[in-house]
Short mmCIF file of C-alpha atoms and ligand atoms in Angstrom, two decimals:
data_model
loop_
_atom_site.label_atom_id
_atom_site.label_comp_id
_atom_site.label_asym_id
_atom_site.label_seq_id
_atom_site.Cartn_x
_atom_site.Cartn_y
_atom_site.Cartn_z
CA UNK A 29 158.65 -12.96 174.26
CA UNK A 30 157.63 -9.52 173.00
CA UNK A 31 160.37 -6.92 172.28
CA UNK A 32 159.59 -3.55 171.85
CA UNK A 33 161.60 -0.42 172.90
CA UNK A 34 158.46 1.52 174.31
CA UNK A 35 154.81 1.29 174.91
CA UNK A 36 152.63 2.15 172.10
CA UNK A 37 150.49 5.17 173.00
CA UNK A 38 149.29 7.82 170.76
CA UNK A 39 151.74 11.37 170.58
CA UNK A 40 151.30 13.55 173.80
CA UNK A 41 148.64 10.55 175.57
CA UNK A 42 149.93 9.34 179.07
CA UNK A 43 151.45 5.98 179.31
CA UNK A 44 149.00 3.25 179.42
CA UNK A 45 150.16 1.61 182.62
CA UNK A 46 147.61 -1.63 182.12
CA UNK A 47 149.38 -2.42 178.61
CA UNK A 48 152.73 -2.48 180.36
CA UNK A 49 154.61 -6.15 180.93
CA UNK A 50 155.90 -6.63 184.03
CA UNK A 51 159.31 -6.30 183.00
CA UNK A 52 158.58 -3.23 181.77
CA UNK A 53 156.22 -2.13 185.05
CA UNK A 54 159.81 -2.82 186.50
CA UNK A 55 161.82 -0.62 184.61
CA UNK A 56 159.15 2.03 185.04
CA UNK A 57 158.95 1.69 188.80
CA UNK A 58 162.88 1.61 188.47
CA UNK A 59 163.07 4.77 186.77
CA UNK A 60 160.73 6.41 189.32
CA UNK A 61 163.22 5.16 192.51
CA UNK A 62 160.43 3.07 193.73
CA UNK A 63 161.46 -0.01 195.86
CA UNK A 64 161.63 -3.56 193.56
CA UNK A 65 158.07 -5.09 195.10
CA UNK A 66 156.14 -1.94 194.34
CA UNK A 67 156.04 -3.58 190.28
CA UNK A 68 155.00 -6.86 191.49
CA UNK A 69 152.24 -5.30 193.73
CA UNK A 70 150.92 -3.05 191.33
CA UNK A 71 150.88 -5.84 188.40
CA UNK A 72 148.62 -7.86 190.88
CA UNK A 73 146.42 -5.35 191.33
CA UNK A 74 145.95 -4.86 187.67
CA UNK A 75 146.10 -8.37 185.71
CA UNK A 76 144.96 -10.59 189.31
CA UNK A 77 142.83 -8.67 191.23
CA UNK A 78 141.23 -6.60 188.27
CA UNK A 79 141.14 -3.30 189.96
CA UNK A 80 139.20 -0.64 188.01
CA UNK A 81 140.94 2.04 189.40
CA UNK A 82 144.53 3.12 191.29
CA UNK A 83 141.89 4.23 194.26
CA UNK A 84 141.44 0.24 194.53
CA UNK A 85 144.91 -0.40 195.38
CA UNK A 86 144.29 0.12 198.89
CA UNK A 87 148.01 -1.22 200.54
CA UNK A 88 149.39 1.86 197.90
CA UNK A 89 149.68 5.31 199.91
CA UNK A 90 147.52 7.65 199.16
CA UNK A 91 150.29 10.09 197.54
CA UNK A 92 151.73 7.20 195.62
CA UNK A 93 148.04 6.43 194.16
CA UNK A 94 147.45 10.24 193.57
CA UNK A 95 150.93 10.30 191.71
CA UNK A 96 150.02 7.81 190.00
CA UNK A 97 146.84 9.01 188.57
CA UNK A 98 148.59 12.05 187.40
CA UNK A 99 151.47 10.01 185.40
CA UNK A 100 149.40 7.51 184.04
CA UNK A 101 146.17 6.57 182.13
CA UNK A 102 144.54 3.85 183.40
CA UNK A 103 142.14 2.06 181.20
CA UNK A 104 138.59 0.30 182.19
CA UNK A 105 135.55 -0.36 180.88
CA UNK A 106 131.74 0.67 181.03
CA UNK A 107 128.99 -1.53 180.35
CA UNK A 108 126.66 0.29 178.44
CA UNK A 109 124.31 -2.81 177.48
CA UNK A 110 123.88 -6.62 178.08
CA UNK A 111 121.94 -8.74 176.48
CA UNK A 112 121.31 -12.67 178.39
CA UNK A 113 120.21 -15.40 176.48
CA UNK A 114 116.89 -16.97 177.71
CA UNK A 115 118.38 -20.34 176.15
CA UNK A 116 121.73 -21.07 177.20
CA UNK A 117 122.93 -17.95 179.32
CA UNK A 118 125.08 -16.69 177.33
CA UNK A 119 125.92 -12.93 177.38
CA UNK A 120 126.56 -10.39 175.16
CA UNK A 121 128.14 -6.75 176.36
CA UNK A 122 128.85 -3.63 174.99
CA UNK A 123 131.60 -1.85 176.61
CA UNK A 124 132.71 1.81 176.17
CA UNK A 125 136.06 2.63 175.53
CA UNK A 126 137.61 5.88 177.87
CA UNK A 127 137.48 7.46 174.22
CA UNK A 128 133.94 7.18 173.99
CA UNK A 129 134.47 4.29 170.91
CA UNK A 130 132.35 1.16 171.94
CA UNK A 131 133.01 -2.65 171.65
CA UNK A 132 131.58 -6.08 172.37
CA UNK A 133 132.39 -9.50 173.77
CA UNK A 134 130.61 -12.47 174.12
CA UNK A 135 130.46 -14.65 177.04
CA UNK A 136 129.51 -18.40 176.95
CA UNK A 137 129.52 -21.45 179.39
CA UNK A 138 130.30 -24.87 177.92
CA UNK A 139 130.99 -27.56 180.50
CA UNK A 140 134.18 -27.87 180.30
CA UNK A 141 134.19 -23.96 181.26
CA UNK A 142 133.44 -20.52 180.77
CA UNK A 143 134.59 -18.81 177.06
CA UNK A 144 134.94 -15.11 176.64
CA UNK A 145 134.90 -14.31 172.41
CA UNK A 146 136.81 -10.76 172.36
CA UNK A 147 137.13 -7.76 169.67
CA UNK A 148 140.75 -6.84 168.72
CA UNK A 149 139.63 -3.66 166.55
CA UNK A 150 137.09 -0.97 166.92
CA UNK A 151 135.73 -1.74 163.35
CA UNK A 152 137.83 -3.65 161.22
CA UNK A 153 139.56 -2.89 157.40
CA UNK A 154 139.19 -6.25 155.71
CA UNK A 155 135.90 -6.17 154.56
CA UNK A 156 134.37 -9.87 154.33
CA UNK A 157 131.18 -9.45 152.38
CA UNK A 158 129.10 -11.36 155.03
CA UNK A 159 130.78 -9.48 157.90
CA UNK A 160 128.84 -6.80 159.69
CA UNK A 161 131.63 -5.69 162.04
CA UNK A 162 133.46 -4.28 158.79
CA UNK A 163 130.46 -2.05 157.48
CA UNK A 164 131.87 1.02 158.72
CA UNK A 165 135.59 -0.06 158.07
CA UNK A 166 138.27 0.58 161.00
CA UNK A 167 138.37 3.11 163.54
CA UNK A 168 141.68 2.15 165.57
CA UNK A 169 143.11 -0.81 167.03
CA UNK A 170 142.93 -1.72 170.18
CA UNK A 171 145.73 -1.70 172.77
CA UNK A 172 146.75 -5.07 174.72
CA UNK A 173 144.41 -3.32 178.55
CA UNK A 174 141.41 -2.65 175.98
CA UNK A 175 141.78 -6.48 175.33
CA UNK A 176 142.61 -7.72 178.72
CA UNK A 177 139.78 -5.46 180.01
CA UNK A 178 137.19 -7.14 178.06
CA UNK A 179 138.07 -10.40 179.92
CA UNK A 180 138.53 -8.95 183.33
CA UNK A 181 135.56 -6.75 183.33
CA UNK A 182 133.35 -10.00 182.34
CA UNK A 183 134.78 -12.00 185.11
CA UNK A 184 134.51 -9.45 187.42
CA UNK A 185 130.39 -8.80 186.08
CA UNK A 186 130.21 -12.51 185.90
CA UNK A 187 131.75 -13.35 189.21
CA UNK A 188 132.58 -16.37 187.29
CA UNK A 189 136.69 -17.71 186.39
CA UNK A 190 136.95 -17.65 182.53
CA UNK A 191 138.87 -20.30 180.81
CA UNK A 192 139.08 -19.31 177.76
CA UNK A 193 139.80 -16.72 175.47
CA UNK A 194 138.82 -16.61 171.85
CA UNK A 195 139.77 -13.53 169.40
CA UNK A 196 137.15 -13.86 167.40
CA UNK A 197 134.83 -10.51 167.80
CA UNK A 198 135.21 -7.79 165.68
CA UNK A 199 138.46 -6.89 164.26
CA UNK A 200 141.31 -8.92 162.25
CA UNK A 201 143.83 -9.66 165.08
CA UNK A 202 146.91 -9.80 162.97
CA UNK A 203 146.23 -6.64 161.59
CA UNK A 204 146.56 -5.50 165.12
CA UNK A 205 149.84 -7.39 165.56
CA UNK A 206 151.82 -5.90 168.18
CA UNK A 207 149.40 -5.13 170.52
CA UNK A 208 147.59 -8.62 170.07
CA UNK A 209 151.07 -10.09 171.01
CA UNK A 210 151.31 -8.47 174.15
CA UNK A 211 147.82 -9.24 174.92
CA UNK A 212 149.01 -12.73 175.16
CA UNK A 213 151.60 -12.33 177.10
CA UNK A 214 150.09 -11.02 179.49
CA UNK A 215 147.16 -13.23 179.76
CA UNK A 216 148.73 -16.07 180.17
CA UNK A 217 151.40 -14.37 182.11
CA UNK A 218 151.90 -16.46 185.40
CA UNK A 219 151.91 -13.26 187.42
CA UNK A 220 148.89 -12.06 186.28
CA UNK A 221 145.27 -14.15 185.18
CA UNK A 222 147.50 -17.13 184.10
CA UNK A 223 145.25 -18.70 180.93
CA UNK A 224 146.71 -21.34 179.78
CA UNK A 225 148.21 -20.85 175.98
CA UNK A 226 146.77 -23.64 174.99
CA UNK A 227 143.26 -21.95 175.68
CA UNK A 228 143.51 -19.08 173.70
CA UNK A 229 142.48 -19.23 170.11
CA UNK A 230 143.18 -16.35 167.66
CA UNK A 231 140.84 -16.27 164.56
CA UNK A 232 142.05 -14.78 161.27
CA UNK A 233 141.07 -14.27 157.63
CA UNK A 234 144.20 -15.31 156.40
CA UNK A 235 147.07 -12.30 156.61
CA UNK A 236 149.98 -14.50 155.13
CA UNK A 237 153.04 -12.62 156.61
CA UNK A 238 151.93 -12.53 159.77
CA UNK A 239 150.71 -16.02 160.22
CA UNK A 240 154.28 -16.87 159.08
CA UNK A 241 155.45 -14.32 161.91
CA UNK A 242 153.55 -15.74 164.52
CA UNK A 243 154.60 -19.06 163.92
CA UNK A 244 157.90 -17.78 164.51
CA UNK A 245 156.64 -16.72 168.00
CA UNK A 246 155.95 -20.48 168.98
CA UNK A 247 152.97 -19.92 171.10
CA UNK A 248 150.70 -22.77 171.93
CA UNK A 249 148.19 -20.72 171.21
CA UNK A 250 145.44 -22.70 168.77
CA UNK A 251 144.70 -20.57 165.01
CA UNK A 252 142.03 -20.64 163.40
CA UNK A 253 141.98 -19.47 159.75
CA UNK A 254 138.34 -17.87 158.45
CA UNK A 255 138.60 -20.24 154.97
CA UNK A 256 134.74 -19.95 153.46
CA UNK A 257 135.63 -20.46 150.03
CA UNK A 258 137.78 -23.54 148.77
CA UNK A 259 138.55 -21.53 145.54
CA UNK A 260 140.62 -18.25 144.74
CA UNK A 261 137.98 -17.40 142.68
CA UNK A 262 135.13 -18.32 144.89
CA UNK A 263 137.33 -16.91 148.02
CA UNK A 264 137.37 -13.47 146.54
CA UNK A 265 134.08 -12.80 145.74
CA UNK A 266 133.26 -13.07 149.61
CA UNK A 267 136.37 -12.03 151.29
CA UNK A 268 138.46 -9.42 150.06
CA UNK A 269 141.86 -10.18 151.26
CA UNK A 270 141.56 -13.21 148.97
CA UNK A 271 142.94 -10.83 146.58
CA UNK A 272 146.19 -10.34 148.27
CA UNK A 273 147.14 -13.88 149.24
CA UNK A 274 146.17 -16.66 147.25
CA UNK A 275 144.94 -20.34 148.80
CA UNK A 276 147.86 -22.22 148.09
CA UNK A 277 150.16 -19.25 150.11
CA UNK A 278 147.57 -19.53 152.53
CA UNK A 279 147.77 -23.53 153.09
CA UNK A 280 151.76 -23.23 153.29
CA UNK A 281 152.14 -20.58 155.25
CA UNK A 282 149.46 -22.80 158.05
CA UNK A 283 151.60 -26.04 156.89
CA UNK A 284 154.13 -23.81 157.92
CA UNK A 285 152.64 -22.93 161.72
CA UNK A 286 152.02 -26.09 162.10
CA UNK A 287 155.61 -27.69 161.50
CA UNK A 288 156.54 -24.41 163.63
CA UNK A 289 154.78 -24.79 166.57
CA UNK A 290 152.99 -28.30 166.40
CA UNK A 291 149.63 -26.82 166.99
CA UNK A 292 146.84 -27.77 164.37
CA UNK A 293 145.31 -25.35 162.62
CA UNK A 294 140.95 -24.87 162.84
CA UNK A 295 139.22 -24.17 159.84
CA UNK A 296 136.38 -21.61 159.74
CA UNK A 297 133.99 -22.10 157.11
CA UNK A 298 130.74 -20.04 157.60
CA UNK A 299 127.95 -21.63 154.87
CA UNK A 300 125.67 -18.93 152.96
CA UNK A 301 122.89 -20.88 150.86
CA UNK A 302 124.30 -21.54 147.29
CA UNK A 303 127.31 -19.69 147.64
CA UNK A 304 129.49 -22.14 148.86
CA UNK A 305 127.59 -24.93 150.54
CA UNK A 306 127.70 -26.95 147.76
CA UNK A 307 128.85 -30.87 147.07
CA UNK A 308 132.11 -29.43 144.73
CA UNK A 309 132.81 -26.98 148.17
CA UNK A 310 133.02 -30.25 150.49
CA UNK A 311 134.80 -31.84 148.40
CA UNK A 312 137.34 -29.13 148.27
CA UNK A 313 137.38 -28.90 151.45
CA UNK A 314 138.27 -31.99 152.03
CA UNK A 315 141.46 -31.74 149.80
CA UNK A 316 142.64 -28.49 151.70
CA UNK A 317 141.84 -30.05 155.17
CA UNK A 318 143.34 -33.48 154.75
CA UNK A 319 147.46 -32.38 154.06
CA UNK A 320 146.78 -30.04 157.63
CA UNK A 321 145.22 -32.51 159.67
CA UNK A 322 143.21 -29.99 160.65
CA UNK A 323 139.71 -29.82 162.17
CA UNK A 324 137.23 -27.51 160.35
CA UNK A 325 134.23 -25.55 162.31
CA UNK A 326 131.07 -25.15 160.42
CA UNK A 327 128.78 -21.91 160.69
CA UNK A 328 125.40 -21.17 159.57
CA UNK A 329 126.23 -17.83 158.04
CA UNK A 330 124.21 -15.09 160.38
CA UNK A 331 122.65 -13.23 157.70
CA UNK A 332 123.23 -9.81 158.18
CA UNK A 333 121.04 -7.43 156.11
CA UNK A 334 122.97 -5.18 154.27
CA UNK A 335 125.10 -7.97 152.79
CA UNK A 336 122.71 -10.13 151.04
CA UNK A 337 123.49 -13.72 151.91
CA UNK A 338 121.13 -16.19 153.71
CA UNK A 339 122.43 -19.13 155.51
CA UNK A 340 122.10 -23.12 154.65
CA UNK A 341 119.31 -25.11 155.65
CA UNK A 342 120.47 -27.39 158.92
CA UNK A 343 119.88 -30.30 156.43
CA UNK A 344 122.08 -29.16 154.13
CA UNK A 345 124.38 -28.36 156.71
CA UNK A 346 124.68 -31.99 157.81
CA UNK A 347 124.95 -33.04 153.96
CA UNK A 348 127.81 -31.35 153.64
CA UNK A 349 129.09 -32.27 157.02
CA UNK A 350 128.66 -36.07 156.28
CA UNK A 351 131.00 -35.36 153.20
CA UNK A 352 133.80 -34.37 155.29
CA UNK A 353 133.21 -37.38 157.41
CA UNK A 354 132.85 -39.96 154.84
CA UNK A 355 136.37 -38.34 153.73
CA UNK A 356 138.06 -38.61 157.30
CA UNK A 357 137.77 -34.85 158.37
CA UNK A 358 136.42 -34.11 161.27
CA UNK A 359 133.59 -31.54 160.96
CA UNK A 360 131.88 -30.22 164.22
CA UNK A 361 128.49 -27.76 163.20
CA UNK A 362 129.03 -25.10 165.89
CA UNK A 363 126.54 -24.84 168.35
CA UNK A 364 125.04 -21.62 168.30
CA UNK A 365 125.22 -19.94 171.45
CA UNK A 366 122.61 -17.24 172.07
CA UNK A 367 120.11 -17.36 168.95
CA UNK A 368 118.23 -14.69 170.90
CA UNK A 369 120.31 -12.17 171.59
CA UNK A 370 122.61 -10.34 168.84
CA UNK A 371 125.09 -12.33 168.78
CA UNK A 372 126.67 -11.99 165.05
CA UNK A 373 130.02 -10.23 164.98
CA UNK A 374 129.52 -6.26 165.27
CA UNK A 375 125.54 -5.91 165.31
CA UNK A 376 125.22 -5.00 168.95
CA UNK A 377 127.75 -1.96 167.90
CA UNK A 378 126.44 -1.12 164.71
CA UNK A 379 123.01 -1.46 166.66
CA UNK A 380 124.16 0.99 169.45
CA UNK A 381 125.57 3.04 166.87
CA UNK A 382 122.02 3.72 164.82
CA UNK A 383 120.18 4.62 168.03
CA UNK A 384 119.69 0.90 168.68
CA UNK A 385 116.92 0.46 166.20
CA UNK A 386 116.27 -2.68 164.65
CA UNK A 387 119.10 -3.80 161.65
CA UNK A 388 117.64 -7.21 161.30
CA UNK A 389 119.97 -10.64 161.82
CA UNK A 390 119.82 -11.85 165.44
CA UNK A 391 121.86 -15.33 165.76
CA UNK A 392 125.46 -15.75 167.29
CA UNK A 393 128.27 -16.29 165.05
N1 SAH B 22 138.90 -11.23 161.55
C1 SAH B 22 138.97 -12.51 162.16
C2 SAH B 22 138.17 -12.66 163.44
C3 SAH B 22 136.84 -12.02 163.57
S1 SAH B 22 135.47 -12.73 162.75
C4 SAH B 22 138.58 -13.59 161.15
O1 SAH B 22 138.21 -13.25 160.04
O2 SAH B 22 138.70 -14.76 161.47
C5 SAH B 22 135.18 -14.28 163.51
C6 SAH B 22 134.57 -15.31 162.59
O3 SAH B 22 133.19 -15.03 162.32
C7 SAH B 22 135.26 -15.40 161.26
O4 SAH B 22 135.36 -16.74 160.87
C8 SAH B 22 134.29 -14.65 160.37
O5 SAH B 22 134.47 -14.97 159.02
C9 SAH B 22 132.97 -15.11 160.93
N2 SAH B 22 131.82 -14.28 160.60
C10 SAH B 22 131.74 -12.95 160.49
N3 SAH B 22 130.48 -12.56 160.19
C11 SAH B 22 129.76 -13.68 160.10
C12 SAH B 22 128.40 -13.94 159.81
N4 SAH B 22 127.54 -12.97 159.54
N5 SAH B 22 128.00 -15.22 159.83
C13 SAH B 22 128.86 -16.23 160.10
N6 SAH B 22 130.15 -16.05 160.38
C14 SAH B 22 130.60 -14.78 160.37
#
């Protein structure tokens, strides 16, 4: 699925064994003279049985795992915090990053199974006005073990299977293309955790190139496109990127997924009071929604309080989600999971950033 000549790593780093494929653990091993199973057992050790470190990988010599550690970097997380909500169990971490850089990921259990939410970026560039993972803009992507490590080190802290994987913490995941590919392939690689494609769910703000590309990939994957404003003019005031891609290249370019890979597209649309919660918005909604077949997610914006915007009244919520009804789209109000912890994209980090003291805004997004 994903072509690429050699592992991205930063100039002079040491290869990131944990973002390898196991095609190209194979060629590696290969290269070193190592016998053809020694791939195979190392891939288990990292994508199946989680291992944190090469020490782990116990049926590995001792002078193979030493070599090892001198050839390669091998990535894992700390937990510096967790937060458990009182009222549904869900969790919220905050991992560090071997370069000291800090992200978090959401855990939540729904009947039908556990759901990890994860962050793609440290930071992110796009700059959604409501947004308070984007406050302090990007610091660097991450790489496809910083992603898988987020799911494995929650299983592993939850002693719990997760079934699904949602890329929907901070960062824009397309703007993180490469890596995010190989993220997937590898998660839902048979040889290694084995998600199921159809499981995974990658949430973006609407890059119009690469939505196009990723159709082209022909993943089962389910998108979701962040919409929040049914108007160019509307859309820009709130989201930035609105200014590079207009709706109507946005709506072909999911027409186009869709015809690609015969998944439906979600729609995200988080509500802010009088901003765009409003009987003309529905109604707009409605005429994007219907040509997509699509089903549309509504969120109580989480207000967050350097950006200004308060979220609708639940009974204005349900207003606005009887007009989609009445109009054949199906509108589900998500349930917000852990309203007592901080669970609104990027406030545990910028939290942990200020010292931890208080920035206000305490409801999952
Ligand atoms: N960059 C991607 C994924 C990360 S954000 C995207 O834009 O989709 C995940 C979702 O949470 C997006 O729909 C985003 O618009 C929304 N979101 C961010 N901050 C929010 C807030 N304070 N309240 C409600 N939704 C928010």
């Amino acid at each position: 699925m994903v072509n690429r000549k050699k592992p991205e790593t930063a100039k002079g780093e040491k290869t990131d064994i944990k973002s390898l494929t196991l095609q190209e653990l194979r060629e590696e091993m290969a290269a070193r003279g190592e016998k053809a199973f020694r791939a195979a057992q190392m891939y288990e050790w990292m994508h199946v049985k989680m291992a944190r470190s090469f020490d782990e990988m116990t049926n590995l010599s001792k002078a193979f795992r030493e070599d090892c550690e001198s050839r390669y970097m091998y990535t894992a997380l700390q937990a510096v915090r967790v937060q458990e909500s009182k009222l549904d169990g869900t969790r919220k971490f905050l991992f560090a990053l071997s370069d000291g850089n800090v992200v978090e990921s959401v855990w939540m259990k729904y009947k039908h199974g556990n759901s990890v939410c994860i962050s793609s970026q440290v930071g992110c560039r796009m700059g959604c006005r409501f947004c308070a993972s984007t406050l302090d803009g990007l610091e660097r992507n991450l790489t496809p073990s910083e992603m898988l490590d987020q799911v494995y080190a929650i299983t592993l802290l939850t002693g719990e299977r997760v079934s699904n994987v949602v890329v929907m913490g901070t960062g824009e995941p397309l703007d993180n293309y490469h890596n995010l590919l190989v993220f997937l392939q590898m998660l839902t690689d048979e040889n290694g955790l084995h998600i199921s494609q159809r499981n995974v769910t990658v949430s973006t703000c609407g890059l119009v190139p690469e939505i196009r590309r990723l159709a082209g990939e022909k993943l089962q994957i389910t998108l979701a496109l962040s919409l929040h404003a049914v108007t160019d003019e509307k859309r820009r005031r709130i989201m930035p990127i609105a200014n590079r891609y207009s709706i109507s290249e946005l709506m072909e370019a999911c027409e186009y997924y869709f015809t690609q890979t015969g998944r439906r597209i979600t729609l995200e649309y988080s509500l802010a009071a009088g901003v765009n919660d409003g009987e003309e918005d529905a109604m707009g909604l409605v005429r994007l929604a219907k040509p997509l077949h699509c089903h549309v997610n509504l969120i109580p914006i989480n207000p967050v309080k350097e950006c200004g915007f308060s979220r609708t009244q639940l009974s204005q919520v349900r207003t606005f989600q009887n007009i989609l009804e009445k109009n054949e789209i199906n509108g589900t109000i998500r349930r917000e999971m852990g309203r007592d912890i901080d669970g609104a994209c990027g406030q545990l980090r910028r939290k942990n950033m200020s010292g931890l003291r208080d920035i206000g805004g305490n409801e999952a997004c």
